[in-house]
Amino acid sequence: MSGGSDETAGIREDPVAGIERQEGYVVVSLAGELDLYNANAVREALLECCAENPERLIVDLSGVKFIDSTALGVLIEARTRLANKRGFLLAAPGLETRRALEISGLDRHFSVHESVEQARAADI
């Protein structure tokens, strides 16, 4: 099975699809499979944005196909680094991501919204 990683290396997409900064908020768009292999890239992007201390940091999960416990841990870590914890918002999780949030119980601890627009308009 050696060489299997070479075959799959090119098909993995960057987990951080984009970062949009507007006055008062930052939207970090994540994509693909978020797991042990790319959790550090997600962590670096989220912690960098947390350090900017935005009023709200919205994590757009609409492009995420799979999320494991390591990546969920990164979301928890990032939220703890944001001065205003209520300003850390998750947006647009797909079915699999929503299921992972529910099974882990994190849907009760994070502010989860149906869309980025709803997260922007949410009371925090």
Short mmCIF file of N, CA and C in Angstrom, two decimals:
data_model
loop_
_atom_site.label_atom_id
_atom_site.label_comp_id
_atom_site.label_asym_id
_atom_site.label_seq_id
_atom_site.Cartn_x
_atom_site.Cartn_y
_atom_site.Cartn_z
N MET A 1 0.82 -1.19 0.00
CA MET A 1 0.00 0.00 0.00
C MET A 1 0.86 1.25 0.00
N SER A 2 2.17 1.08 -0.05
CA SER A 2 3.01 2.26 -0.17
C SER A 2 2.74 2.88 -1.53
N GLY A 3 2.75 4.18 -1.58
CA GLY A 3 2.43 4.86 -2.83
C GLY A 3 0.99 5.31 -2.88
N GLY A 4 0.14 4.79 -2.02
CA GLY A 4 -1.26 5.20 -1.99
C GLY A 4 -1.39 6.68 -1.67
N SER A 5 -0.51 7.16 -0.80
CA SER A 5 -0.58 8.57 -0.45
C SER A 5 -0.19 9.45 -1.65
N ASP A 6 0.72 8.93 -2.50
CA ASP A 6 1.10 9.69 -3.69
C ASP A 6 -0.09 9.83 -4.64
N GLU A 7 -0.89 8.78 -4.74
CA GLU A 7 -2.04 8.82 -5.65
C GLU A 7 -3.11 9.79 -5.16
N THR A 8 -3.26 9.92 -3.84
CA THR A 8 -4.31 10.78 -3.32
C THR A 8 -3.83 12.19 -3.00
N ALA A 9 -2.53 12.41 -3.00
CA ALA A 9 -2.00 13.72 -2.62
C ALA A 9 -2.55 14.83 -3.50
N GLY A 10 -2.68 14.58 -4.79
CA GLY A 10 -3.12 15.63 -5.70
C GLY A 10 -4.61 15.92 -5.65
N ILE A 11 -5.40 15.02 -5.08
CA ILE A 11 -6.85 15.25 -5.09
C ILE A 11 -7.37 15.92 -3.83
N ARG A 12 -6.53 16.03 -2.81
CA ARG A 12 -6.95 16.72 -1.59
C ARG A 12 -7.02 18.23 -1.87
N GLU A 13 -8.14 18.83 -1.51
CA GLU A 13 -8.24 20.27 -1.73
C GLU A 13 -7.79 21.02 -0.48
N ASP A 14 -7.41 22.26 -0.67
CA ASP A 14 -7.00 23.11 0.44
C ASP A 14 -8.20 23.25 1.38
N PRO A 15 -8.02 22.96 2.67
CA PRO A 15 -9.16 23.03 3.59
C PRO A 15 -9.65 24.46 3.83
N VAL A 16 -8.80 25.44 3.59
CA VAL A 16 -9.19 26.85 3.75
C VAL A 16 -9.45 27.42 2.36
N ALA A 17 -10.73 27.47 2.00
CA ALA A 17 -11.11 27.90 0.65
C ALA A 17 -11.03 29.41 0.48
N GLY A 18 -11.09 30.14 1.59
CA GLY A 18 -11.01 31.59 1.48
C GLY A 18 -11.24 32.26 2.82
N ILE A 19 -10.73 33.49 2.91
CA ILE A 19 -10.93 34.32 4.10
C ILE A 19 -11.39 35.69 3.61
N GLU A 20 -12.55 36.09 4.06
CA GLU A 20 -13.13 37.38 3.66
C GLU A 20 -13.21 38.27 4.90
N ARG A 21 -12.59 39.44 4.80
CA ARG A 21 -12.60 40.38 5.92
C ARG A 21 -13.47 41.58 5.56
N GLN A 22 -14.45 41.83 6.40
CA GLN A 22 -15.31 43.00 6.26
C GLN A 22 -15.23 43.76 7.59
N GLU A 23 -15.78 44.94 7.63
CA GLU A 23 -15.75 45.71 8.87
C GLU A 23 -16.54 44.98 9.96
N GLY A 24 -15.84 44.59 11.01
CA GLY A 24 -16.49 43.96 12.15
C GLY A 24 -16.58 42.45 12.11
N TYR A 25 -16.33 41.84 10.95
CA TYR A 25 -16.41 40.38 10.92
C TYR A 25 -15.44 39.79 9.91
N VAL A 26 -15.16 38.50 10.13
CA VAL A 26 -14.32 37.73 9.23
C VAL A 26 -15.07 36.45 8.91
N VAL A 27 -15.09 36.06 7.63
CA VAL A 27 -15.68 34.79 7.22
C VAL A 27 -14.54 33.90 6.73
N VAL A 28 -14.40 32.74 7.39
CA VAL A 28 -13.41 31.75 6.97
C VAL A 28 -14.19 30.61 6.32
N SER A 29 -13.97 30.40 5.03
CA SER A 29 -14.66 29.33 4.30
C SER A 29 -13.78 28.10 4.28
N LEU A 30 -14.34 27.00 4.81
CA LEU A 30 -13.62 25.73 4.83
C LEU A 30 -14.23 24.80 3.80
N ALA A 31 -13.42 23.83 3.31
CA ALA A 31 -13.90 22.95 2.24
C ALA A 31 -13.24 21.59 2.30
N GLY A 32 -13.91 20.64 1.68
CA GLY A 32 -13.36 19.30 1.53
C GLY A 32 -13.49 18.47 2.79
N GLU A 33 -12.49 17.63 3.02
CA GLU A 33 -12.47 16.76 4.18
C GLU A 33 -11.56 17.37 5.23
N LEU A 34 -12.12 17.68 6.40
CA LEU A 34 -11.34 18.26 7.49
C LEU A 34 -11.00 17.15 8.46
N ASP A 35 -9.71 16.84 8.56
CA ASP A 35 -9.30 15.72 9.38
C ASP A 35 -7.89 15.94 9.92
N LEU A 36 -7.35 14.89 10.52
CA LEU A 36 -6.03 14.93 11.12
C LEU A 36 -4.97 15.46 10.16
N TYR A 37 -5.10 15.15 8.89
CA TYR A 37 -4.07 15.47 7.91
C TYR A 37 -4.00 16.96 7.57
N ASN A 38 -5.11 17.67 7.70
CA ASN A 38 -5.07 19.10 7.35
C ASN A 38 -5.54 19.99 8.49
N ALA A 39 -5.71 19.43 9.68
CA ALA A 39 -6.19 20.21 10.82
C ALA A 39 -5.26 21.39 11.14
N ASN A 40 -3.94 21.21 10.94
CA ASN A 40 -3.02 22.31 11.24
C ASN A 40 -3.26 23.52 10.34
N ALA A 41 -3.56 23.29 9.07
CA ALA A 41 -3.84 24.41 8.16
C ALA A 41 -5.09 25.16 8.61
N VAL A 42 -6.10 24.41 9.03
CA VAL A 42 -7.34 25.02 9.52
C VAL A 42 -7.05 25.79 10.81
N ARG A 43 -6.29 25.17 11.71
CA ARG A 43 -5.93 25.81 12.99
C ARG A 43 -5.20 27.13 12.75
N GLU A 44 -4.20 27.11 11.88
CA GLU A 44 -3.41 28.32 11.61
C GLU A 44 -4.30 29.44 11.09
N ALA A 45 -5.18 29.13 10.14
CA ALA A 45 -6.06 30.16 9.56
C ALA A 45 -7.01 30.72 10.62
N LEU A 46 -7.63 29.83 11.40
CA LEU A 46 -8.60 30.29 12.39
C LEU A 46 -7.93 31.08 13.52
N LEU A 47 -6.78 30.62 13.99
CA LEU A 47 -6.11 31.34 15.08
C LEU A 47 -5.59 32.69 14.61
N GLU A 48 -5.14 32.76 13.36
CA GLU A 48 -4.71 34.04 12.79
C GLU A 48 -5.88 35.02 12.79
N CYS A 49 -7.05 34.55 12.39
CA CYS A 49 -8.24 35.41 12.35
C CYS A 49 -8.69 35.78 13.76
N CYS A 50 -8.61 34.85 14.70
CA CYS A 50 -8.97 35.15 16.09
C CYS A 50 -8.07 36.24 16.66
N ALA A 51 -6.80 36.21 16.29
CA ALA A 51 -5.84 37.20 16.79
C ALA A 51 -6.19 38.61 16.34
N GLU A 52 -6.93 38.73 15.24
CA GLU A 52 -7.38 40.04 14.76
C GLU A 52 -8.53 40.57 15.61
N ASN A 53 -9.09 39.72 16.47
CA ASN A 53 -10.17 40.07 17.38
C ASN A 53 -11.37 40.73 16.69
N PRO A 54 -11.93 40.05 15.67
CA PRO A 54 -13.11 40.61 15.01
C PRO A 54 -14.32 40.54 15.94
N GLU A 55 -15.31 41.37 15.67
CA GLU A 55 -16.56 41.32 16.44
C GLU A 55 -17.21 39.95 16.30
N ARG A 56 -17.17 39.41 15.08
CA ARG A 56 -17.65 38.04 14.86
C ARG A 56 -16.76 37.34 13.84
N LEU A 57 -16.54 36.07 14.10
CA LEU A 57 -15.79 35.22 13.19
C LEU A 57 -16.74 34.12 12.76
N ILE A 58 -17.06 34.12 11.47
CA ILE A 58 -18.01 33.16 10.91
C ILE A 58 -17.24 32.09 10.16
N VAL A 59 -17.47 30.83 10.54
CA VAL A 59 -16.83 29.71 9.86
C VAL A 59 -17.87 29.11 8.91
N ASP A 60 -17.64 29.33 7.62
CA ASP A 60 -18.55 28.83 6.58
C ASP A 60 -18.21 27.37 6.29
N LEU A 61 -19.13 26.48 6.67
CA LEU A 61 -18.91 25.04 6.51
C LEU A 61 -19.61 24.47 5.28
N SER A 62 -20.15 25.31 4.42
CA SER A 62 -20.95 24.83 3.29
C SER A 62 -20.17 23.93 2.34
N GLY A 63 -18.86 24.10 2.24
CA GLY A 63 -18.05 23.30 1.34
C GLY A 63 -17.43 22.07 1.99
N VAL A 64 -17.73 21.84 3.26
CA VAL A 64 -17.12 20.71 3.99
C VAL A 64 -17.91 19.43 3.72
N LYS A 65 -17.19 18.41 3.26
CA LYS A 65 -17.82 17.12 2.96
C LYS A 65 -17.73 16.16 4.14
N PHE A 66 -16.67 16.31 4.97
CA PHE A 66 -16.43 15.42 6.10
C PHE A 66 -15.65 16.18 7.16
N ILE A 67 -15.95 15.92 8.43
CA ILE A 67 -15.20 16.54 9.52
C ILE A 67 -14.99 15.49 10.61
N ASP A 68 -13.75 15.35 11.08
CA ASP A 68 -13.49 14.38 12.13
C ASP A 68 -13.27 15.08 13.46
N SER A 69 -13.00 14.28 14.49
CA SER A 69 -12.87 14.83 15.84
C SER A 69 -11.70 15.78 15.97
N THR A 70 -10.64 15.56 15.21
CA THR A 70 -9.49 16.47 15.27
C THR A 70 -9.90 17.85 14.79
N ALA A 71 -10.61 17.92 13.69
CA ALA A 71 -11.05 19.21 13.15
C ALA A 71 -12.09 19.86 14.06
N LEU A 72 -12.96 19.05 14.67
CA LEU A 72 -13.91 19.61 15.64
C LEU A 72 -13.16 20.23 16.81
N GLY A 73 -12.08 19.57 17.23
CA GLY A 73 -11.24 20.11 18.30
C GLY A 73 -10.62 21.44 17.92
N VAL A 74 -10.26 21.59 16.65
CA VAL A 74 -9.70 22.86 16.17
C VAL A 74 -10.74 23.97 16.29
N LEU A 75 -12.00 23.67 15.97
CA LEU A 75 -13.07 24.67 16.12
C LEU A 75 -13.20 25.10 17.58
N ILE A 76 -13.15 24.13 18.48
CA ILE A 76 -13.24 24.43 19.91
C ILE A 76 -12.07 25.31 20.34
N GLU A 77 -10.87 24.93 19.92
CA GLU A 77 -9.68 25.70 20.28
C GLU A 77 -9.78 27.14 19.78
N ALA A 78 -10.20 27.29 18.53
CA ALA A 78 -10.30 28.63 17.95
C ALA A 78 -11.31 29.48 18.73
N ARG A 79 -12.42 28.87 19.08
CA ARG A 79 -13.45 29.61 19.84
C ARG A 79 -12.91 30.10 21.17
N THR A 80 -12.08 29.29 21.82
CA THR A 80 -11.52 29.71 23.11
C THR A 80 -10.55 30.87 22.96
N ARG A 81 -9.98 31.04 21.78
CA ARG A 81 -9.02 32.11 21.55
C ARG A 81 -9.67 33.44 21.18
N LEU A 82 -10.95 33.41 20.83
CA LEU A 82 -11.64 34.64 20.45
C LEU A 82 -12.11 35.35 21.72
N ALA A 83 -11.80 36.64 21.83
CA ALA A 83 -12.17 37.39 23.04
C ALA A 83 -13.66 37.29 23.32
N ASN A 84 -14.49 37.53 22.30
CA ASN A 84 -15.94 37.43 22.45
C ASN A 84 -16.37 36.07 21.93
N LYS A 85 -16.48 35.09 22.82
CA LYS A 85 -16.81 33.71 22.43
C LYS A 85 -18.15 33.63 21.70
N ARG A 86 -19.09 34.52 22.04
CA ARG A 86 -20.39 34.53 21.36
C ARG A 86 -20.27 34.97 19.90
N GLY A 87 -19.16 35.58 19.56
CA GLY A 87 -18.93 36.04 18.20
C GLY A 87 -18.37 34.97 17.28
N PHE A 88 -18.16 33.75 17.80
CA PHE A 88 -17.66 32.64 16.99
C PHE A 88 -18.87 31.87 16.49
N LEU A 89 -19.14 31.95 15.19
CA LEU A 89 -20.37 31.40 14.61
C LEU A 89 -20.06 30.40 13.51
N LEU A 90 -20.81 29.31 13.49
CA LEU A 90 -20.70 28.33 12.42
C LEU A 90 -21.86 28.54 11.46
N ALA A 91 -21.58 28.41 10.16
CA ALA A 91 -22.63 28.67 9.17
C ALA A 91 -22.67 27.56 8.12
N ALA A 92 -23.88 27.23 7.71
CA ALA A 92 -24.18 26.38 6.56
C ALA A 92 -23.56 24.99 6.60
N PRO A 93 -23.62 24.30 7.74
CA PRO A 93 -23.07 22.94 7.74
C PRO A 93 -23.94 22.01 6.90
N GLY A 94 -23.31 21.15 6.11
CA GLY A 94 -24.03 20.15 5.34
C GLY A 94 -24.50 19.03 6.27
N LEU A 95 -25.17 18.07 5.70
CA LEU A 95 -25.76 16.98 6.48
C LEU A 95 -24.72 16.24 7.33
N GLU A 96 -23.61 15.84 6.72
CA GLU A 96 -22.58 15.09 7.45
C GLU A 96 -21.95 15.93 8.55
N THR A 97 -21.67 17.19 8.26
CA THR A 97 -21.07 18.07 9.25
C THR A 97 -22.05 18.34 10.39
N ARG A 98 -23.30 18.57 10.06
CA ARG A 98 -24.32 18.79 11.08
C ARG A 98 -24.45 17.55 11.98
N ARG A 99 -24.41 16.38 11.36
CA ARG A 99 -24.49 15.13 12.12
C ARG A 99 -23.31 15.01 13.09
N ALA A 100 -22.11 15.35 12.64
CA ALA A 100 -20.93 15.29 13.51
C ALA A 100 -21.07 16.27 14.68
N LEU A 101 -21.61 17.46 14.42
CA LEU A 101 -21.84 18.44 15.49
C LEU A 101 -22.86 17.92 16.49
N GLU A 102 -23.91 17.28 15.98
CA GLU A 102 -24.97 16.76 16.87
C GLU A 102 -24.48 15.58 17.69
N ILE A 103 -23.79 14.64 17.05
CA ILE A 103 -23.30 13.45 17.76
C ILE A 103 -22.31 13.85 18.86
N SER A 104 -21.46 14.83 18.56
CA SER A 104 -20.47 15.27 19.54
C SER A 104 -21.08 16.17 20.61
N GLY A 105 -22.30 16.65 20.39
CA GLY A 105 -22.94 17.57 21.32
C GLY A 105 -22.50 19.01 21.13
N LEU A 106 -21.65 19.26 20.15
CA LEU A 106 -21.14 20.61 19.95
C LEU A 106 -22.18 21.56 19.39
N ASP A 107 -23.24 21.03 18.77
CA ASP A 107 -24.30 21.90 18.26
C ASP A 107 -24.97 22.67 19.40
N ARG A 108 -24.85 22.18 20.63
CA ARG A 108 -25.43 22.89 21.78
C ARG A 108 -24.47 23.93 22.36
N HIS A 109 -23.21 23.88 21.93
CA HIS A 109 -22.21 24.81 22.46
C HIS A 109 -21.80 25.88 21.46
N PHE A 110 -21.99 25.60 20.19
CA PHE A 110 -21.69 26.57 19.14
C PHE A 110 -22.98 27.23 18.66
N SER A 111 -22.85 28.44 18.17
CA SER A 111 -23.97 29.10 17.52
C SER A 111 -23.93 28.67 16.05
N VAL A 112 -24.89 27.82 15.65
CA VAL A 112 -24.92 27.25 14.30
C VAL A 112 -26.06 27.88 13.51
N HIS A 113 -25.73 28.40 12.32
CA HIS A 113 -26.71 29.09 11.48
C HIS A 113 -26.83 28.41 10.12
N GLU A 114 -27.99 28.56 9.50
CA GLU A 114 -28.26 27.92 8.20
C GLU A 114 -27.44 28.51 7.06
N SER A 115 -27.02 29.78 7.19
CA SER A 115 -26.27 30.43 6.12
C SER A 115 -25.32 31.47 6.71
N VAL A 116 -24.38 31.89 5.90
CA VAL A 116 -23.46 32.96 6.31
C VAL A 116 -24.26 34.25 6.57
N GLU A 117 -25.26 34.50 5.72
CA GLU A 117 -26.07 35.71 5.88
C GLU A 117 -26.78 35.71 7.24
N GLN A 118 -27.33 34.56 7.63
CA GLN A 118 -27.99 34.48 8.94
C GLN A 118 -26.99 34.69 10.07
N ALA A 119 -25.78 34.17 9.92
CA ALA A 119 -24.75 34.35 10.94
C ALA A 119 -24.35 35.82 11.04
N ARG A 120 -24.28 36.51 9.90
CA ARG A 120 -23.95 37.95 9.92
C ARG A 120 -25.02 38.74 10.65
N ALA A 121 -26.27 38.34 10.49
CA ALA A 121 -27.40 39.10 11.07
C ALA A 121 -27.74 38.66 12.50
N ALA A 122 -27.13 37.59 12.98
CA ALA A 122 -27.50 37.04 14.30
C ALA A 122 -27.14 37.99 15.43
N ASP A 123 -27.97 37.97 16.45
CA ASP A 123 -27.66 38.71 17.68
C ASP A 123 -26.57 37.96 18.41
N ILE A 124 -25.54 38.70 18.81
CA ILE A 124 -24.47 38.04 19.58
C ILE A 124 -24.24 38.74 20.89
#
